[in-house]
Amino acid sequence: MKSTVPGPTYREMLHPELLPPGIRRQALAGCAHELDPINLFNITWRCPDGLIRHIVLPKELTGVDANIVVLVGRHFPSGSHKVGPAYATLMEGELAGEIEPGVHTVIGPSTGNFGIGTAYVSHLKGYAAMVIMPEGMSKERYQRIQQYGGGLDLTPGSESDVILVLERTEEYKKDSRNKVLAQFELLPNYRFHRYVTGRSAIEAAHPYGNGRVAAFVSAPGSAGTLAAGDEIKAYFPEAVVCALEPKECSTLFNNGRGTHRIEGIGDKMVTLIHNVLTTDYVATIHDDDCVVGLELLERQLPLVESLLRMPPDSLQSLEGVFGVSGVCNILGAIRMARHLKFGPEDNVVTVATDGFDRYPSVLADLQKRGGPSDPGTRSAAFEEVFRGGNRENVLDLRPGQQKRRLFDYKEAVWSGFGYSRSYLAQMESQDFWDAQYERIGEIDRTLEAARKL
Ligand SMILES: Cc1ncc(COP(=O)(O)O)c(C=O)c1O
């Protein structure tokens, strides 16, 4: 590896307290200077005091007995946990000698947050970056990418038009000076989430209920985050993993395809890095329930508190924590806890990928579209959003014919991008995923030997 700006190993992202003390001190001080490269060492789910950043949703809000534990992603550098896979993919590319500063431009195919993470990490490591993403995403996303010096190449459509992004990416690949951080295809995304997010989820849940994880719930975009479920299952074999999809684009549910408003998820495909073997359920959530839910949590907390007969300000800690997909995840967690009849001993873990900072424009649009606008319609909306959902929206993906359907869908998408049948067939075995995961030790040792701290 040529000399590059150093960053953390996988182990240090899970345990930043293991960093050399001088680096750790500098990294904590560096939080105040977002564009200081030392912030690469702040890519972690942990607070400065070592605790995993999470909240447990009040039971008055969820209406279920289970503990809903939400990992909070907005404090990652660049404002979402997607910076983790972006860093890991670039770091592994550098270690393999495939990506060099001054030689290569980094390409980030994305629906926004991975692109923001790509632009951010590239800036810190001294690369030019180009983000390819749909033109219909929240305007706050484009602003962030430009703020980090990233270029933008916009493809037609919105969230569910990711295939067009992948097709445009193929054009960039023809020039060997471009290197793609292919989040939908490359295994660093799997490794980061299985190891860093998975173990963080297990630790976050430990103080609650029976200390185990009964379910992990996540709405997949690249399906990287879902890989946390593989680690959770390795620790707690009885745990179930549930993927969430927009009702309007129910690809895993029933091969459905459509447009929707939950930015970051529901990309009309089974991604290459989705280990469908370990996904037990899929549940669909109406997209506008998530947008309306966000409006209630972000702008109408006093009303929600009064509906739930909670003292004023008791929900204040939720402010700023969620984006639209975060609300999707908590609605899915609540509905699965109800569906699976979980009790007070059971912990359901999910994530809030990013925070509210990138969605004011989405709420402005909701108002324009005539969303709930007075206490009466908002109370009815609360009931529908937080207490709604029914059995028909949940599908058990464990039967063999469901796995086959998802393998076939994956093959239909990815053989079109040049992946061989034999590679795709290997992905039908858990051994493939475990072997990918086990590479972490060797990657960390190579990085430690190559970097100068
Ligand atoms: C806001 C948001 N939520 C959820 C996701 C899905 O995460 P993953 O790609 O790990 O499945 C993304 C991915 O970009 C996102 O930006």
mmCIF file of C-alpha atoms and ligand atoms in Angstrom, residues 81-82 111 113-114 141 183 189 193 218-226 263-265 325 353-354 359, ligand 1:
data_model
loop_
_atom_site.group_PDB
_atom_site.id
_atom_site.type_symbol
_atom_site.label_atom_id
_atom_site.label_comp_id
_atom_site.label_asym_id
_atom_site.label_seq_id
_atom_site.Cartn_x
_atom_site.Cartn_y
_atom_site.Cartn_z
ATOM 1 C CA HIS A 81 -23.439 5.174 9.825
ATOM 2 C CA LYS A 82 -23.063 4.714 6.056
ATOM 3 C CA THR A 111 -29.020 6.991 -2.820
ATOM 4 C CA ASN A 113 -25.861 8.620 2.665
ATOM 5 C CA PHE A 114 -23.266 6.271 1.229
ATOM 6 C CA ARG A 141 -28.117 15.162 0.618
ATOM 7 C CA GLN A 183 -21.636 -0.879 -1.729
ATOM 8 C CA ASN A 189 -19.990 -3.451 3.672
ATOM 9 C CA HIS A 193 -21.926 -4.295 9.665
ATOM 10 C CA SER A 218 -33.661 -3.255 9.464
ATOM 11 C CA ALA A 219 -34.922 -1.860 6.181
ATOM 12 C CA PRO A 220 -32.316 -2.740 3.555
ATOM 13 C CA GLY A 221 -30.896 -0.433 0.936
ATOM 14 C CA SER A 222 -27.595 -2.149 0.182
ATOM 15 C CA ALA A 223 -28.541 -4.670 2.937
ATOM 16 C CA GLY A 224 -25.205 -3.988 4.634
ATOM 17 C CA THR A 225 -26.875 -3.148 7.947
ATOM 18 C CA LEU A 226 -28.833 -6.425 7.833
ATOM 19 C CA GLU A 263 -34.970 7.423 1.119
ATOM 20 C CA GLY A 264 -32.091 4.964 1.484
ATOM 21 C CA ILE A 265 -34.081 1.716 1.312
ATOM 22 C CA SER A 325 -35.942 5.210 7.288
ATOM 23 C CA THR A 353 -29.205 5.317 10.121
ATOM 24 C CA ASP A 354 -29.203 9.119 10.011
ATOM 25 C CA TYR A 359 -35.208 15.789 6.001
HETATM 26 C C1 LIG B 1 -31.304 6.764 5.383
HETATM 27 C C2 LIG B 1 -30.913 5.349 5.119
HETATM 28 N N1 LIG B 1 -31.553 4.390 5.767
HETATM 29 C C3 LIG B 1 -31.271 3.094 5.553
HETATM 30 C C4 LIG B 1 -30.311 2.717 4.642
HETATM 31 C C5 LIG B 1 -30.084 1.258 4.389
HETATM 32 O O1 LIG B 1 -28.877 0.792 4.918
HETATM 33 P P1 LIG B 1 -28.120 -0.385 4.201
HETATM 34 O O2 LIG B 1 -27.590 0.156 2.907
HETATM 35 O O3 LIG B 1 -27.033 -0.743 5.131
HETATM 36 O O4 LIG B 1 -29.098 -1.473 3.972
HETATM 37 C C6 LIG B 1 -29.604 3.702 3.953
HETATM 38 C C7 LIG B 1 -28.596 3.351 2.957
HETATM 39 O O5 LIG B 1 -28.082 4.176 2.244
HETATM 40 C C8 LIG B 1 -29.917 5.057 4.198
HETATM 41 O O6 LIG B 1 -29.276 6.038 3.564
#
